[in-house]
Coordinates of N, CA and C in Angstrom, one line a residue:
X1 N 213.9 97.0 87.6 CA 215.1 96.4 86.8 C 215.9 94.7 87.7
X2 N 214.9 94.7 89.3 CA 215.9 94.3 90.8 C 214.5 92.9 90.4
X3 N 215.0 92.5 89.2 CA 213.5 91.1 89.3 C 213.9 89.8 90.2
X4 N 214.6 89.9 90.6 CA 215.2 89.4 92.4 C 214.7 89.6 93.3
X5 N 213.4 91.0 93.6 CA 213.4 91.1 94.1 C 211.6 90.3 95.2
X6 N 211.8 89.8 96.9 CA 211.1 89.5 97.1 C 209.8 90.1 98.5
X7 N 210.4 91.4 98.5 CA 210.1 92.2 100.1 C 210.8 93.0 99.3
X8 N 209.5 94.5 99.7 CA 209.6 95.3 99.9 C 208.8 96.9 100.8
X9 N 209.3 97.2 101.7 CA 209.1 98.3 102.9 C 209.4 99.5 102.6
X10 N 208.5 100.6 101.5 CA 209.0 102.3 102.0 C 207.8 102.9 102.8
X11 N 207.6 102.3 103.7 CA 206.7 102.9 105.2 C 207.2 104.0 105.0
X12 N 206.3 105.0 105.4 CA 205.4 106.5 106.2 C 206.9 107.3 105.4
X13 N 207.1 107.7 104.2 CA 208.2 107.9 103.3 C 206.7 109.3 103.1
X14 N 207.7 110.3 101.8 CA 206.6 111.2 100.8 C 207.1 111.0 99.5
X15 N 206.8 109.8 99.4 CA 207.3 108.9 97.8 C 205.7 109.9 96.8
X16 N 206.0 110.0 95.7 CA 205.0 110.1 95.2 C 204.1 110.0 93.8
X17 N 205.1 109.0 94.2 CA 205.7 107.6 92.7 C 206.1 106.8 93.3
X18 N 205.9 105.3 92.6 CA 206.4 103.8 93.2 C 206.5 103.1 91.5
X19 N 207.9 102.7 91.1 CA 206.9 101.9 90.2 C 208.2 99.8 90.4
X20 N 206.6 99.7 90.6 CA 207.1 98.4 91.2 C 207.9 97.3 90.1
X21 N 207.1 97.2 88.8 CA 206.8 97.0 87.5 C 208.0 95.8 87.3
X22 N 207.7 95.1 86.5 CA 209.3 94.3 86.7 C 209.5 93.3 86.4
X23 N 207.5 92.3 85.6 CA 207.5 91.3 85.5 C 207.6 90.3 85.9
X24 N 207.6 90.3 87.2 CA 208.0 89.1 88.4 C 207.9 89.7 89.4
X25 N 206.4 90.2 89.4 CA 205.8 90.7 90.7 C 204.7 89.6 91.7
X26 N 204.8 88.6 90.6 CA 204.3 87.2 91.5 C 205.3 86.6 92.3
X27 N 206.5 87.3 92.6 CA 207.3 86.5 93.6 C 207.3 87.6 95.0
X28 N 206.9 89.1 94.4 CA 206.8 90.1 95.9 C 206.3 88.3 97.1
X29 N 206.1 88.3 98.0 CA 206.1 88.1 99.0 C 205.1 89.0 99.9
X30 N 205.9 90.1 100.2 CA 204.9 91.5 100.6 C 206.2 92.6 100.1
X31 N 204.3 93.7 100.2 CA 204.7 94.8 99.5 C 204.0 95.9 101.4
X32 N 204.8 96.7 101.3 CA 204.4 97.9 102.4 C 204.3 99.5 102.6
X33 N 203.5 99.3 101.7 CA 203.5 101.5 100.8 C 203.1 102.1 101.8
X34 N 202.8 101.7 103.2 CA 202.0 102.1 103.3 C 202.4 103.6 104.6
X35 N 201.1 104.7 104.2 CA 201.3 106.0 105.1 C 202.8 106.8 104.3
X36 N 201.8 106.3 103.4 CA 202.7 108.2 101.4 C 201.5 108.6 101.7
X37 N 201.1 110.0 102.1 CA 200.0 110.7 101.5 C 199.8 111.1 100.3
X38 N 201.5 110.8 100.0 CA 200.8 111.6 98.6 C 201.4 110.6 97.3
X39 N 201.2 108.7 97.7 CA 201.4 108.7 97.0 C 199.7 107.9 96.5
X40 N 199.2 108.0 95.2 CA 198.1 108.1 95.1 C 197.8 106.5 94.5
X41 N 198.9 106.2 93.3 CA 199.1 105.3 92.5 C 200.0 104.5 92.0
X42 N 200.2 102.9 92.3 CA 201.6 102.1 92.3 C 202.2 102.0 91.1
X43 N 202.1 101.8 90.5 CA 202.9 101.3 88.3 C 203.4 99.3 88.8
X44 N 202.2 98.5 88.5 CA 202.8 97.4 88.6 C 202.6 96.1 88.1
X45 N 202.5 95.2 87.5 CA 202.7 94.0 87.0 C 200.9 94.0 86.8
X46 N 200.2 94.2 87.9 CA 198.7 94.0 88.3 C 197.7 94.8 89.1
X47 N 196.4 94.7 88.3 CA 196.0 96.2 88.8 C 195.1 95.5 90.0
X48 N 195.1 95.0 90.6 CA 194.2 94.5 91.3 C 195.8 93.9 93.2
X49 N 194.6 93.9 94.5 CA 196.5 93.0 95.1 C 195.9 92.5 95.5
X50 N 197.3 90.8 95.7 CA 197.9 90.0 95.8 C 196.7 89.5 96.5
X51 N 196.4 88.2 97.0 CA 195.6 87.3 97.7 C 196.7 86.2 98.0
X52 N 196.6 86.7 99.6 CA 196.7 84.9 100.3 C 196.1 83.6 100.1
X53 N 196.1 82.2 100.4 CA 195.4 81.3 100.3 C 193.6 81.7 101.0
X54 N 194.1 83.0 102.7 CA 192.8 83.1 103.2 C 191.8 83.4 102.8
X55 N 192.3 84.6 101.8 CA 192.0 85.6 100.9 C 192.5 87.1 101.7
X56 N 193.1 87.7 102.5 CA 193.6 88.7 103.3 C 194.4 88.5 102.0
X57 N 195.4 90.4 102.0 CA 196.1 90.9 100.8 C 197.3 90.5 101.1
X58 N 198.3 90.6 100.3 CA 199.7 89.8 101.3 C 200.6 91.6 101.0
X59 N 199.8 92.6 99.7 CA 200.5 93.4 99.7 C 199.8 94.8 100.9
X60 N 200.2 95.5 101.3 CA 199.7 96.8 102.0 C 200.1 98.1 100.7
X61 N 199.0 98.6 101.1 CA 199.3 100.1 99.8 C 198.4 101.1 99.9
X62 N 198.2 100.7 102.0 CA 196.9 101.7 102.1 C 196.4 102.9 100.5
X63 N 196.2 104.2 100.6 CA 194.7 104.4 99.5 C 195.8 104.2 98.0
X64 N 196.6 103.6 98.5 CA 197.1 103.6 96.7 C 196.8 102.9 95.6
X65 N 196.2 102.9 94.6 CA 196.2 101.9 93.7 C 197.1 100.8 93.0
X66 N 197.0 100.0 92.1 CA 197.4 99.4 91.4 C 197.2 99.8 89.6
X67 N 197.5 99.8 89.2 CA 198.1 100.2 88.2 C 199.3 99.6 86.7
X68 N 198.7 99.8 85.2 CA 199.9 99.2 84.5 C 200.5 100.4 84.4
X69 N 200.1 101.7 83.8 CA 200.5 102.5 84.5 C 199.7 104.3 84.9
X70 N 200.6 104.2 85.7 CA 200.2 105.4 86.2 C 199.5 106.8 85.9
X71 N 201.1 107.1 85.2 CA 200.9 108.5 84.3 C 201.5 109.5 85.3
X72 N 202.8 109.0 85.8 CA 202.8 109.9 86.5 C 203.6 111.1 85.7
X73 N 203.0 112.5 86.4 CA 203.5 113.8 85.7 C 202.6 113.8 84.0
X74 N 201.4 113.3 84.4 CA 200.9 113.9 83.7 C 199.0 113.6 83.8
X75 N 198.7 114.5 83.4 CA 196.7 115.4 83.3 C 195.6 114.3 83.0
X76 N 195.0 113.9 83.6 CA 194.0 113.4 82.4 C 193.4 113.8 81.8
X77 N 193.7 114.5 80.2 CA 192.6 115.0 79.8 C 191.3 114.1 78.9
X78 N 190.1 113.8 79.6 CA 189.3 112.8 78.7 C 188.6 113.3 77.9
X79 N 188.6 114.5 76.9 CA 188.0 115.5 75.9 C 188.7 115.1 75.3
X80 N 188.1 114.6 74.3 CA 189.2 114.6 72.4 C 188.8 115.7 72.0
X81 N 188.3 116.1 72.1 CA 187.8 117.8 71.4 C 189.3 118.4 72.6
X82 N 189.2 118.6 73.8 CA 190.5 118.9 74.5 C 191.5 118.7 74.4
X83 N 191.5 117.5 74.4 CA 193.4 117.2 73.2 C 193.8 117.7 72.3
X84 N 192.4 117.2 71.4 CA 192.7 117.8 70.6 C 193.2 119.4 69.2
X85 N 192.9 119.7 71.0 CA 192.9 121.4 70.3 C 194.8 121.8 71.4
X86 N 194.6 121.1 72.3 CA 196.1 121.5 72.9 C 197.5 120.2 72.2
X87 N 196.4 119.5 71.1 CA 198.0 119.0 70.3 C 197.7 119.5 69.3
X88 N 197.3 120.6 68.9 CA 196.9 121.4 67.4 C 197.2 122.7 68.1
X89 N 197.7 122.9 69.4 CA 198.5 124.3 70.0 C 199.9 124.4 70.1
X90 N 200.2 122.4 70.5 CA 201.6 122.2 70.2 C 202.0 121.7 72.3
X91 N 200.6 121.7 72.4 CA 201.2 121.3 74.3 C 201.2 119.4 74.4
X92 N 201.0 118.4 73.1 CA 200.2 117.4 73.3 C 201.1 116.9 72.4
X93 N 200.7 115.8 71.9 CA 201.9 115.7 70.4 C 201.2 114.2 70.6
X94 N 200.7 114.0 68.6 CA 200.9 112.0 68.6 C 199.2 112.6 68.4
X95 N 198.9 111.0 68.3 CA 197.6 111.0 68.9 C 196.5 111.5 70.5
X96 N 195.4 111.5 70.2 CA 194.6 112.0 71.9 C 194.3 110.8 72.3
X97 N 195.5 110.3 73.8 CA 194.8 108.7 74.4 C 195.1 109.6 76.5
X98 N 194.2 110.3 76.3 CA 193.6 111.0 77.6 C 194.5 111.8 78.5
X99 N 195.5 111.6 77.7 CA 196.6 112.0 78.6 C 197.8 112.8 77.6
X100 N 198.3 114.7 79.0 CA 199.0 115.4 78.6 C 200.3 115.7 79.8
X101 N 201.3 115.7 79.6 CA 202.3 116.6 80.1 C 201.9 118.0 81.1
X102 N 201.9 117.1 82.4 CA 201.2 118.5 83.1 C 202.8 119.7 82.6
X103 N 203.7 119.4 83.0 CA 205.2 120.7 82.2 C 204.7 120.9 81.6
X104 N 204.7 120.7 80.5 CA 203.6 121.3 79.5 C 202.5 122.3 79.4
X105 N 201.5 122.0 80.3 CA 200.7 123.2 80.9 C 200.5 124.2 81.7
X106 N 200.8 123.6 82.9 CA 201.4 124.3 84.4 C 201.2 125.6 83.9
X107 N 202.0 126.0 83.2 CA 202.8 127.7 82.7 C 202.3 128.6 82.2
X108 N 200.9 127.5 81.4 CA 200.6 128.0 80.4 C 199.2 129.7 81.4
X109 N 199.6 130.8 80.3 CA 198.9 131.5 81.1 C 197.8 132.2 80.7
X110 N 197.5 131.7 79.2 CA 196.8 132.2 77.9 C 195.8 130.6 77.2
X111 N 194.5 130.5 77.2 CA 194.6 129.7 76.8 C 193.4 129.7 75.9
X112 N 193.4 129.2 75.3 CA 192.0 129.8 73.3 C 191.7 128.3 72.5
X113 N 190.6 128.2 73.9 CA 189.8 126.6 72.8 C 188.3 127.0 72.4
X114 N 188.3 127.9 72.0 CA 186.9 128.1 71.9 C 187.1 127.5 70.0
X115 N 185.0 126.7 69.9 CA 184.8 126.4 68.7 C 185.4 125.4 68.6
X116 N 186.3 124.3 69.8 CA 186.2 123.3 69.7 C 185.5 121.6 69.5
X117 N 183.6 121.8 70.1 CA 183.6 120.9 70.2 C 183.5 119.7 72.2
X118 N 184.3 120.5 72.7 CA 184.5 120.8 74.7 C 183.4 120.5 74.7
X119 N 183.0 119.1 75.8 CA 182.1 119.0 76.3 C 182.6 118.7 77.6
X120 N 183.9 118.4 78.0 CA 184.3 118.4 79.0 C 186.0 119.2 79.8
X121 N 186.0 119.9 81.0 CA 186.9 120.6 80.7 C 187.4 120.0 82.0
X122 N 188.4 118.5 81.6 CA 188.4 118.0 83.5 C 189.9 118.4 82.6
X123 N 190.7 118.3 83.3 CA 192.0 119.1 83.4 C 193.3 120.0 83.3
X124 N 191.5 120.5 83.8 CA 191.5 122.5 82.6 C 192.6 122.9 84.5
X125 N 191.8 122.7 85.6 CA 192.9 122.7 86.6 C 194.4 122.4 87.3
X126 N 195.4 121.4 85.8 CA 196.6 122.1 85.8 C 197.6 123.1 85.5
X127 N 196.1 123.8 84.5 CA 196.4 124.9 84.3 C 196.6 126.3 85.6
X128 N 197.2 125.5 85.9 CA 197.5 126.2 87.7 C 198.2 127.9 87.2
X129 N 198.7 128.3 86.3 CA 198.8 130.0 85.8 C 198.1 131.0 84.9
X130 N 197.1 129.6 84.4 CA 196.5 130.8 83.7 C 195.6 131.7 84.0
X131 N 195.9 132.8 83.3 CA 195.2 134.4 83.6 C 193.6 134.1 82.7
X132 N 194.3 134.1 81.4 CA 193.2 134.4 80.8 C 192.5 133.3 80.5
X133 N 191.3 133.0 79.2 CA 190.9 131.5 79.2 C 189.3 131.5 78.3
X134 N 190.0 131.0 76.9 CA 188.7 131.3 76.5 C 188.1 130.1 75.9
X135 N 187.2 129.7 76.2 CA 186.2 128.3 75.4 C 184.8 129.3 75.3
X136 N 184.8 129.6 74.6 CA 183.2 130.1 74.1 C 183.1 129.1 72.6
X137 N 182.0 129.3 72.6 CA 181.6 128.3 71.2 C 181.7 126.6 71.7
X138 N 181.2 125.8 72.5 CA 181.2 124.3 72.7 C 180.4 124.0 73.4
X139 N 180.5 122.3 73.3 CA 179.4 121.4 74.0 C 179.2 121.6 75.6
X140 N 180.1 123.0 76.1 CA 180.1 122.6 77.4 C 178.5 122.4 78.3
X141 N 178.5 122.0 79.5 CA 177.5 121.8 80.6 C 177.7 122.7 81.6
X142 N 178.9 123.3 82.4 CA 178.2 124.2 82.9 C 180.6 124.5 82.9
X143 N 180.5 125.4 84.1 CA 181.4 125.7 84.0 C 181.8 126.1 86.0
X144 N 182.8 125.2 86.1 CA 183.0 125.2 87.4 C 184.6 124.6 87.0
X145 N 185.0 126.6 87.9 CA 186.7 125.6 87.7 C 187.2 126.0 88.9
X146 N 188.5 124.9 89.2 CA 189.4 126.1 90.3 C 190.6 126.8 90.1
X147 N 190.5 127.5 89.0 CA 192.5 128.2 88.5 C 192.5 129.6 89.2
X148 N 192.4 129.9 90.6 CA 193.2 130.6 91.3 C 193.3 132.0 91.0
X149 N 194.0 131.5 89.4 CA 194.5 133.1 89.0 C 194.2 133.9 87.9
X150 N 193.1 133.1 87.5 CA 192.4 133.7 86.3 C 191.6 134.8 86.3
X151 N 191.9 135.2 86.3 CA 191.3 137.1 86.2 C 190.4 137.4 84.6
X152 N 190.1 136.9 83.1 CA 188.8 136.6 81.9 C 188.7 135.3 82.2
X153 N 188.1 135.4 81.9 CA 187.4 133.8 80.7 C 185.9 134.4 80.0
X154 N 185.6 133.4 79.1 CA 185.5 133.8 77.9 C 184.5 132.4 77.5
X155 N 182.8 132.6 78.9 CA 182.9 130.5 78.1 C 181.3 131.2 77.5
X156 N 180.8 132.1 76.1 CA 180.2 132.1 75.9 C 180.0 131.6 75.0
X157 N 178.4 131.5 74.1 CA 178.5 131.0 73.5 C 177.5 129.1 73.2
X158 N 177.6 128.6 74.4 CA 177.6 127.8 75.0 C 176.4 127.5 76.0
X159 N 174.7 127.1 74.9 CA 174.0 127.5 74.7 C 173.5 126.4 76.2
X160 N 174.8 125.0 75.7 CA 174.4 124.2 77.4 C 174.5 123.8 77.9
X161 N 175.4 125.3 78.1 CA 175.4 125.5 80.4 C 175.0 125.9 80.9
X162 N 174.0 124.8 82.5 CA 173.7 125.8 82.8 C 173.6 126.2 84.0
X163 N 174.9 125.9 84.4 CA 175.1 125.8 85.8 C 176.6 126.9 85.6
X164 N 177.0 127.4 86.9 CA 178.2 129.0 86.3 C 178.5 129.3 87.7
X165 N 179.8 128.0 88.6 CA 180.8 127.9 89.5 C 181.6 129.2 90.2
X166 N 181.7 130.6 90.9 CA 182.4 130.7 91.0 C 183.8 131.5 92.3
X167 N 183.5 130.7 92.7 CA 184.0 131.0 94.2 C 185.1 130.8 93.8
X168 N 185.8 130.3 92.7 CA 187.0 129.6 93.2 C 188.2 131.5 92.8
X169 N 188.1 131.7 91.7 CA 188.1 133.0 90.7 C 187.5 134.0 92.0
X170 N 188.4 134.4 92.7 CA 188.8 136.1 93.1 C 189.7 136.7 92.4
X171 N 189.9 136.5 91.0 CA 190.5 137.4 90.9 C 190.8 137.1 89.5
X172 N 189.1 137.3 89.1 CA 187.8 137.6 88.1 C 188.4 139.5 87.8
X173 N 188.3 139.1 86.6 CA 187.7 141.2 86.0 C 186.7 141.3 85.2
X174 N 186.6 140.4 83.7 CA 186.5 139.6 82.6 C 185.0 137.9 83.2
X175 N 184.3 138.7 82.9 CA 183.9 137.2 82.4 C 182.3 137.6 81.5
X176 N 182.5 136.7 80.5 CA 181.2 136.6 79.8 C 180.3 135.8 79.6
X177 N 179.7 135.4 80.1 CA 178.6 134.2 80.0 C 177.7 133.6 79.1
X178 N 177.7 135.2 78.6 CA 176.1 135.7 76.9 C 175.7 134.3 77.1
X179 N 174.6 133.7 75.9 CA 174.3 133.1 75.4 C 174.5 132.3 75.4
X180 N 173.8 131.7 77.0 CA 174.4 130.1 77.9 C 172.8 130.1 78.3
X181 N 172.9 128.7 78.5 CA 170.8 128.7 79.4 C 172.6 129.0 81.2
X182 N 172.2 130.0 81.3 CA 172.0 130.1 83.0 C 171.1 130.8 82.7
X183 N 170.1 130.0 84.8 CA 169.9 131.1 85.4 C 169.5 131.7 86.9
X184 N 172.2 131.6 86.9 CA 171.7 132.4 88.3 C 172.7 132.3 88.7
X185 N 173.7 133.9 88.9 CA 175.2 133.8 89.1 C 175.7 134.7 90.4
X186 N 176.5 133.0 91.2 CA 176.5 134.3 92.6 C 178.6 134.7 92.4
X187 N 178.3 136.3 92.6 CA 179.1 136.7 92.5 C 179.7 136.7 94.2
X188 N 179.1 136.4 94.5 CA 179.9 136.6 96.6 C 181.1 136.9 96.3
X189 N 182.0 135.9 95.8 CA 183.8 136.1 96.0 C 184.6 137.3 94.6
X190 N 183.6 137.3 94.0 CA 184.2 138.0 92.7 C 184.1 139.5 92.0
X191 N 184.5 140.4 93.5 CA 184.9 142.1 93.5 C 185.4 142.3 92.3
X192 N 186.3 141.7 92.7 CA 187.2 142.4 91.3 C 187.2 142.1 89.9
X193 N 186.1 141.6 89.0 CA 184.7 142.4 88.5 C 184.5 143.4 88.0
X194 N 185.6 143.6 86.7 CA 185.4 145.0 85.4 C 184.1 145.2 84.7
X195 N 184.3 144.1 84.4 CA 182.8 144.0 83.2 C 182.1 142.3 82.9
X196 N 181.1 141.9 83.2 CA 180.0 141.0 83.1 C 179.2 141.1 81.6
X197 N 178.9 140.6 81.1 CA 178.1 139.5 79.7 C 177.4 138.8 79.8
X198 N 175.8 139.3 80.2 CA 175.2 137.8 80.3 C 174.0 138.3 80.1
X199 N 174.3 138.4 79.1 CA 173.6 138.4 77.5 C 172.2 137.4 76.9
X200 N 171.1 137.3 76.4 CA 170.8 135.6 76.2 C 170.3 135.4 76.7
X201 N 170.2 134.8 78.1 CA 170.6 134.3 78.9 C 169.1 133.8 80.2
X202 N 169.1 132.8 81.0 CA 167.9 132.9 81.0 C 168.2 133.6 82.4
X203 N 168.9 134.2 82.8 CA 169.5 134.7 83.9 C 168.0 135.4 85.3
X204 N 168.1 135.2 86.2 CA 166.9 135.8 87.4 C 167.7 136.4 88.0
X205 N 168.8 135.6 88.4 CA 169.0 135.9 90.0 C 170.6 135.6 89.7
X206 N 170.7 137.2 90.4 CA 171.8 137.6 90.6 C 172.4 137.6 92.4
X207 N 173.7 137.4 92.9 CA 173.6 137.2 94.2 C 174.4 138.5 93.9
X208 N 174.7 139.1 95.4 CA 175.8 139.9 95.7 C 176.4 140.8 94.6
X209 N 175.6 141.1 93.2 CA 176.2 141.5 92.1 C 176.3 143.7 93.2
X210 N 176.1 144.1 94.3 CA 176.4 144.8 94.9 C 177.7 144.8 95.7
X211 N 178.3 143.2 96.1 CA 179.7 143.7 95.9 C 180.9 144.1 95.2
X212 N 181.1 144.4 93.9 CA 181.4 144.1 92.9 C 181.6 145.3 92.3
X213 N 182.2 146.4 92.7 CA 181.5 148.7 93.3 C 183.4 148.3 92.6
X214 N 183.4 147.4 91.5 CA 184.9 147.9 90.2 C 184.3 148.2 88.9
X215 N 182.9 147.2 89.0 CA 182.2 147.1 87.7 C 181.5 148.5 86.8
X216 N 182.5 148.3 85.4 CA 182.4 149.5 84.4 C 181.5 149.2 83.6
X217 N 181.6 148.3 83.1 CA 180.6 147.6 82.3 C 179.5 146.2 83.0
X218 N 178.6 146.3 82.1 CA 177.4 145.4 82.1 C 176.3 145.2 81.2
X219 N 175.7 143.5 80.7 CA 174.5 143.4 79.6 C 174.8 142.3 80.0
X220 N 172.9 142.8 80.7 CA 172.2 141.3 81.1 C 170.8 142.2 79.9
X221 N 171.3 142.4 78.7 CA 170.2 142.2 78.3 C 170.1 140.5 77.5
X222 N 167.8 140.6 77.4 CA 167.4 140.0 77.3 C 167.7 138.3 77.9
X223 N 167.5 138.6 78.4 CA 167.0 137.7 80.1 C 165.7 138.7 80.6
X224 N 166.0 137.9 82.1 CA 165.0 137.3 82.2 C 164.8 138.1 84.8
X225 N 165.4 138.9 84.0 CA 166.2 139.9 85.6 C 165.1 140.4 85.3
X226 N 164.2 140.8 86.8 CA 163.4 142.4 87.2 C 164.3 143.0 87.3
X227 N 164.3 144.0 88.5 CA 165.3 145.2 89.4 C 165.7 144.9 89.7
X228 N 167.4 145.5 89.4 CA 168.4 144.8 90.7 C 169.1 146.8 91.1
X229 N 169.6 146.2 91.6 CA 170.4 147.6 92.8 C 171.0 148.2 92.4
X230 N 171.6 148.8 91.4 CA 173.0 149.1 91.2 C 173.7 150.7 92.5
X231 N 173.1 150.5 93.3 CA 173.4 152.2 93.2 C 174.6 151.9 94.7
X232 N 175.6 150.1 94.7 CA 176.9 151.2 94.7 C 177.7 150.4 93.8
X233 N 177.3 150.0 92.6 CA 178.6 149.8 91.3 C 178.6 151.1 90.2
X234 N 179.1 152.2 91.5 CA 178.9 153.8 90.9 C 180.4 154.1 89.9
X235 N 181.4 153.0 89.6 CA 182.0 153.0 88.3 C 181.6 152.6 86.8
X236 N 180.0 152.3 86.6 CA 179.6 152.3 85.9 C 179.5 153.1 84.9
X237 N 179.9 152.5 83.7 CA 180.5 153.2 82.5 C 179.3 152.7 81.1
X238 N 179.0 151.9 81.6 CA 178.2 151.1 80.5 C 176.6 150.3 80.7
X239 N 175.9 149.9 80.3 CA 175.0 149.2 81.3 C 174.0 149.0 79.8

């Protein structure tokens, strides 16, 4: 509402949002928003920094970018199948627009988005409370997740998956990657695993399986695995 504003300085703060869009940004002689490390986007009338007659920027915005809409407090979900699934579950509304309110998803502990034609899980990182996730029977090419609380992950029936990165999933207890095209799994950080299903894959390398001393169930049927050392997996009930 400050349409008469001609100078703005908000240097060295902890800003996460800044909205200067008022229809009169052309009157802003100077803007200095530097040294706000948490400010990644500034909502403005323009999407490029104005320059003076010498080609020099007249606004100083640090590492932030300018946008007509910064989508503050929202998470970007660019895959329409993923967002449509969230709409169907009541966590988003309206037509898909690539964004969902972060507050609607950040506390979810369980999510089933199987069989939705999803190829991109961008945005899943905002589901920071997830314990159980089912993304089976989709069109994913990789499972590269950062949800540290995740205990149960079903990524099976994704024949296009060739890469699985589990390094951040230190709480993982159950993993199903059967019927994918993975060739290897590194279990170095997944020592809490209890069940591991990797049947009907191209799997021929498993790193640090013997570190998963809590394993009770494994299924490596119809893979390319040769001999494996199970001497430390003393709790196995089913192989």
